[in-house]
XYZ file of C-alpha atoms in Angstrom:
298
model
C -10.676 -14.391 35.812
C -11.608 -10.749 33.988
C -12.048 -11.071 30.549
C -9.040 -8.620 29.510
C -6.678 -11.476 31.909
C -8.345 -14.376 29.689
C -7.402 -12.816 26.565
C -3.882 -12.146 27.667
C -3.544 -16.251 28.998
C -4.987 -17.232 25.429
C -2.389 -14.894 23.750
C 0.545 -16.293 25.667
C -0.732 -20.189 24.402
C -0.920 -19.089 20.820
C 2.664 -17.916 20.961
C 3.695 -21.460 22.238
C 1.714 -23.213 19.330
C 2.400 -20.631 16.495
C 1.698 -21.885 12.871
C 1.109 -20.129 9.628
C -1.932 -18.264 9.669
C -2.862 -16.861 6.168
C -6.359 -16.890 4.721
C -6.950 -16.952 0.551
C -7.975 -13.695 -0.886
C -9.528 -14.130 -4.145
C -8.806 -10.775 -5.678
C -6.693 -11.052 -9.060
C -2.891 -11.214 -8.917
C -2.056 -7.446 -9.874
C 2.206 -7.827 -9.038
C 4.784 -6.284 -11.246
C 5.038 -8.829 -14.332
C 7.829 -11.359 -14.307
C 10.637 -10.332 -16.509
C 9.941 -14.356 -18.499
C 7.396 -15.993 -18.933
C 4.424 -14.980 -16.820
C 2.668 -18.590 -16.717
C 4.844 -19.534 -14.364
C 2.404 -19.353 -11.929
C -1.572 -19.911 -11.587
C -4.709 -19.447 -9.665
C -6.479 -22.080 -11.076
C -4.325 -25.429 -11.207
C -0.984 -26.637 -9.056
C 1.944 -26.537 -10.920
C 5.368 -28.194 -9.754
C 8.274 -27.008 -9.007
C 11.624 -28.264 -8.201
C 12.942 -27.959 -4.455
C 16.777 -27.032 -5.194
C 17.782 -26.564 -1.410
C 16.513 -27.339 1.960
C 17.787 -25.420 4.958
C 17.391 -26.143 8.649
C 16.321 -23.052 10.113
C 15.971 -24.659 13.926
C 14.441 -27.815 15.276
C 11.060 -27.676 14.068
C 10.907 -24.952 10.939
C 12.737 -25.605 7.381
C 13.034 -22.914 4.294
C 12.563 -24.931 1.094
C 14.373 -23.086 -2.093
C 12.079 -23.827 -5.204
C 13.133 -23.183 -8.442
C 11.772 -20.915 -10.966
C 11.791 -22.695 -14.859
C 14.985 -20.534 -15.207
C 17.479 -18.125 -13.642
C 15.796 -15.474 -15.149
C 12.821 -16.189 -14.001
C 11.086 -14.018 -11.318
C 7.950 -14.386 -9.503
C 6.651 -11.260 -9.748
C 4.094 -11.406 -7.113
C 2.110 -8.211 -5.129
C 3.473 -7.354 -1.611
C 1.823 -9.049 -0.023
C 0.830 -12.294 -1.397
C 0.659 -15.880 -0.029
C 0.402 -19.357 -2.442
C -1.477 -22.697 -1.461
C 0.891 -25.545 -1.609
C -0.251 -29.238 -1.761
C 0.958 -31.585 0.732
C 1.521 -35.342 -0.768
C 0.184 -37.422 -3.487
C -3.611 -37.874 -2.973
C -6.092 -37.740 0.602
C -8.415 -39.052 2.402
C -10.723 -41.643 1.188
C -9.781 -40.719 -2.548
C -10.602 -36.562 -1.911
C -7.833 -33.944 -3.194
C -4.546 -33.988 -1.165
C -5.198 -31.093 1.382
C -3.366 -27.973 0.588
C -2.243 -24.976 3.063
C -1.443 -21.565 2.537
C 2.062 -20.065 2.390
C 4.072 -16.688 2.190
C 6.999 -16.674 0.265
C 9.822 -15.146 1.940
C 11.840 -13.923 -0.928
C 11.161 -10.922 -2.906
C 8.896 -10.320 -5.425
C 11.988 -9.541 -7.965
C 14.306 -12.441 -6.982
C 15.616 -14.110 -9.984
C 15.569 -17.873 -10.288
C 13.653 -18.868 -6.930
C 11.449 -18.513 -4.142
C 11.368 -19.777 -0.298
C 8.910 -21.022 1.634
C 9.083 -21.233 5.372
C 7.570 -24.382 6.807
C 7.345 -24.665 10.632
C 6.480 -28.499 11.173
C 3.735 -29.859 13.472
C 2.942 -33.837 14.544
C -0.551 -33.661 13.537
C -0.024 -30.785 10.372
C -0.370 -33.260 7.027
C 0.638 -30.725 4.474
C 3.481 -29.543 7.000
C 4.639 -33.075 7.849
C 5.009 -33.356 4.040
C 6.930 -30.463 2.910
C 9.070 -31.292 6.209
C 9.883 -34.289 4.133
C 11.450 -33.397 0.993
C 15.174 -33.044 0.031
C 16.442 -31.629 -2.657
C 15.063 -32.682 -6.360
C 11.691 -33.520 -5.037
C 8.903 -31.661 -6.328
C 6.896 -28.876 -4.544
C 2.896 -28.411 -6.226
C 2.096 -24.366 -5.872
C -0.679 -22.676 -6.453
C -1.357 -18.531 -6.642
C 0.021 -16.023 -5.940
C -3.287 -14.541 -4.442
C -3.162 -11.318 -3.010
C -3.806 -10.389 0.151
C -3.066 -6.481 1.134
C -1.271 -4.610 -1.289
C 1.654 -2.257 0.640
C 2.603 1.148 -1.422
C 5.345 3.049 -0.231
C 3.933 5.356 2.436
C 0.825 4.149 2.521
C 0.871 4.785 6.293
C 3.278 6.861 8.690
C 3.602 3.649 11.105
C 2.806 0.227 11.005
C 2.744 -1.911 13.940
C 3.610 -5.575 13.591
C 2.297 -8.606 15.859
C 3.610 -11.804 14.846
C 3.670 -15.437 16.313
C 6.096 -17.944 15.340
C 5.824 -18.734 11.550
C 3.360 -15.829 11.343
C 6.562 -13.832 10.406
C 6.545 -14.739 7.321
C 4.118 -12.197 6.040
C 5.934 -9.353 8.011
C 8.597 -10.496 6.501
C 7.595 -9.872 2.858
C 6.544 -6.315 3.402
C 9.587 -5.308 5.246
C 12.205 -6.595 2.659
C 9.800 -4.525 0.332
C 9.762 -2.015 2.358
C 12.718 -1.478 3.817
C 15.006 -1.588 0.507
C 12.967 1.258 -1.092
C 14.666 5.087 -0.443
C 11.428 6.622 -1.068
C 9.303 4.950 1.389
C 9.764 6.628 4.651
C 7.338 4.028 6.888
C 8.715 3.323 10.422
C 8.091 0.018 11.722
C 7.880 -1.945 14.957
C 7.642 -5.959 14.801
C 6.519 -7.549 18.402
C 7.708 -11.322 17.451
C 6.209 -13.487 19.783
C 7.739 -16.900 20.924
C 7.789 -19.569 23.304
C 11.969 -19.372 23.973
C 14.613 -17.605 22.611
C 15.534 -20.708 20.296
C 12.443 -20.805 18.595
C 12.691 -17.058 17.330
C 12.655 -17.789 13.637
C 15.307 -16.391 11.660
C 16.489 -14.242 14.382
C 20.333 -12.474 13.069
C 17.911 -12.213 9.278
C 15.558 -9.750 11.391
C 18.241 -8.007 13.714
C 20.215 -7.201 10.267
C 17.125 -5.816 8.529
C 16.582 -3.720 11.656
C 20.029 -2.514 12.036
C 20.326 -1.475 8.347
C 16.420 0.081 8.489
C 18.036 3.618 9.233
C 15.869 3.621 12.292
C 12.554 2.501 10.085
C 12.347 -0.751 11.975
C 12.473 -1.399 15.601
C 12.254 -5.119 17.072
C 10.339 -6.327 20.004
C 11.346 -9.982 21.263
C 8.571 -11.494 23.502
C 9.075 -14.829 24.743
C 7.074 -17.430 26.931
C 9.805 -18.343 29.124
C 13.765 -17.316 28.864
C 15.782 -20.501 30.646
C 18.637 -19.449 28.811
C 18.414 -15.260 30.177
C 18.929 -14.202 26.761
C 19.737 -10.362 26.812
C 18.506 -9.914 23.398
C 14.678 -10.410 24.571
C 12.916 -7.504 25.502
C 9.813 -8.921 27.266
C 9.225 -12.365 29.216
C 5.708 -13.544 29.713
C 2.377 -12.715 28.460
C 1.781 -10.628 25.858
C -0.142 -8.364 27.462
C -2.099 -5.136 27.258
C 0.308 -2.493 28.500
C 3.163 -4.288 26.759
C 0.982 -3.701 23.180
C 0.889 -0.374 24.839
C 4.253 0.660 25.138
C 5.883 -0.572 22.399
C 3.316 -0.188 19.122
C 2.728 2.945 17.475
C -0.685 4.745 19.150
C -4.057 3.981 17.310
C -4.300 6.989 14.465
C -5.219 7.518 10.681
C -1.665 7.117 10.029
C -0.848 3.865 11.603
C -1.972 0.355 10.601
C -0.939 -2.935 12.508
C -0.588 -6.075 10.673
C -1.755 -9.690 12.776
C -0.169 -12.978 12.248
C -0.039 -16.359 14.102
C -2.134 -19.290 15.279
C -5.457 -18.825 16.575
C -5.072 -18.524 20.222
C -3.048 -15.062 19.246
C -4.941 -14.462 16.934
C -8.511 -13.894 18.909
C -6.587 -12.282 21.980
C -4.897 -9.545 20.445
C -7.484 -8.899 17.567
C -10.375 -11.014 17.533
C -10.296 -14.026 15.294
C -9.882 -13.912 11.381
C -13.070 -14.284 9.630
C -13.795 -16.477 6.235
C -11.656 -15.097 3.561
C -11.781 -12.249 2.750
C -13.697 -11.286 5.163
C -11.718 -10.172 8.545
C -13.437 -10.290 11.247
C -14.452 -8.355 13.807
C -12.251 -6.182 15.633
C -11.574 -7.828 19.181
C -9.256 -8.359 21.843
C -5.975 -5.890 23.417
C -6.149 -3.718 20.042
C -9.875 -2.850 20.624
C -9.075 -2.561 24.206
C -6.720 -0.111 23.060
C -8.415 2.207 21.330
C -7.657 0.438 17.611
C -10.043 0.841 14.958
C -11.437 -1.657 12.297
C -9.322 -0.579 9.509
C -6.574 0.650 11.787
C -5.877 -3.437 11.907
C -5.036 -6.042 9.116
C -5.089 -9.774 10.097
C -3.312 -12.027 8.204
């Protein structure tokens, strides 16, 4: 098996087993300031907040609603940003409950709340507890820490690869992105799956895409399609000449983002390095003729 054919097999399992993959920057929070009180938040100590909702997104992946101390309230956080959350009451052998890192999915300027995506996994403790609350229970946050700031027009194009609840962080920029008239970015989002049904807030993207003005352009990629969907674009691998044809060529003016579990992660760009550091450059985008800071892994 060539080497290029290995990396395409690994990048086809990481799909199938996608999970949130965010590492902690430790650069200082540097958002717009909330319009309350800006302790809301904090980088050094978990503070609680109240789950108000919990919505069943598909089999597997809930969006918890947290609540800000008041409608006013905003989080206030830099695009884009991710939080640790705690999962349970204590750990191991009396160490700290473990904690995970998260990307809110609601704007930085949304008044009263914030979401969280959690995509559930038999063996994922912090994941197994969020999975677990209801309503009134209490959600311990952390953050927000930034990861890389977007400013309008920072780039011409930006190229998206995401697997399962890697969307999240795609998701932040392009509701940032995409609602500003000034910023005149074109993007193009390759969401990788395992089936149709586990595409992750599926009509949410198609409407941000249809009301982009053209600025966004979708890319469904799925493991298998028993169902023959119509609305996926590619079934298989993601593979080389698939990266090819559908993200924007490797320039000065285009950047694409990286997010999903591991297996993804190290076939299409190498595997993420210890915060903050990124890694090197590896895998179909260096194949491709990508450069270092022509890529951002998430």
């Amino acid at each position: 098996m060539s080497a290029a054919t290995a990396r395409i097999r690994t990048a086809a399992l990481g799909f199938a087993a996608a999970g949130t993959a965010a590492g902690l920057a430790t650069r200082l929070f540097g958002g717009r300031p909330s319009q309350c009180d800006s302790g809301s938040f904090s980088k050094s100590e978990f503070r609680a907040f109240r789950v108000s909702s919990v919505r069943q997104v598909n089999h597997d992946t809930k969006i918890l609603r947290c609540a800000l101390p008041s409608e006013q309230h905003v989080m206030g956080m830099t695009v884009s940003s991710l939080v640790m959350v705690k999962g349970g009451a204590g750990g191991e052998e009396g160490k700290p409950p473990p904690a995970r890192p998260y990307t809110p999915i609601t704007t930085d300027d949304q008044r009263g709340y914030f979401e969280l995506m959690v995509k559930g996994y038999p063996s994922g403790v912090v994941s197994k507890h969020l999975c677990s609350l209801k309503a009134g229970d209490m959600v311990e946050v952390k953050g927000p820490f930034e990861k890389l700031p977007y400013k309008a027009n920072m780039k011409k194009r930006i190229g998206m690869v995401a697997g399962g609840s890697g969307i999240t962080p795609m998701l932040q920029v392009l509701k940032e992105a995409l609602r500003n008239p000034l910023d005149e970015t074109h993007f193009t989002l390759i969401f990788g799956n395992q089936t149709p049904s586990d595409i992750l807030l599926r009509q949410e993207i198609q409407e941000l895409a249809a009301t982009s003005q053209g600025r966004l352009r979708v890319v469904f990629i799925v493991d298998k399609n028993p169902s023959g969907d119509s609305g996926v674009q590619h079934v298989g691998y993601l593979t080389a000449d698939v990266a090819k044809a559908e993200l924007p060529p490797p320039s000065p003016d285009t950047l694409v983002y990286v997010c999903g579990p591991p297996g993804m992660m190290k076939a299409v760009s190498g595997a993420k390095g210890k915060p903050p550091a990124q890694g090197d450059l590896q895998g179909i985008l260096k194949d491709l003729g990508y450069t270092q800071d022509m890529v951002f892994k998430f």
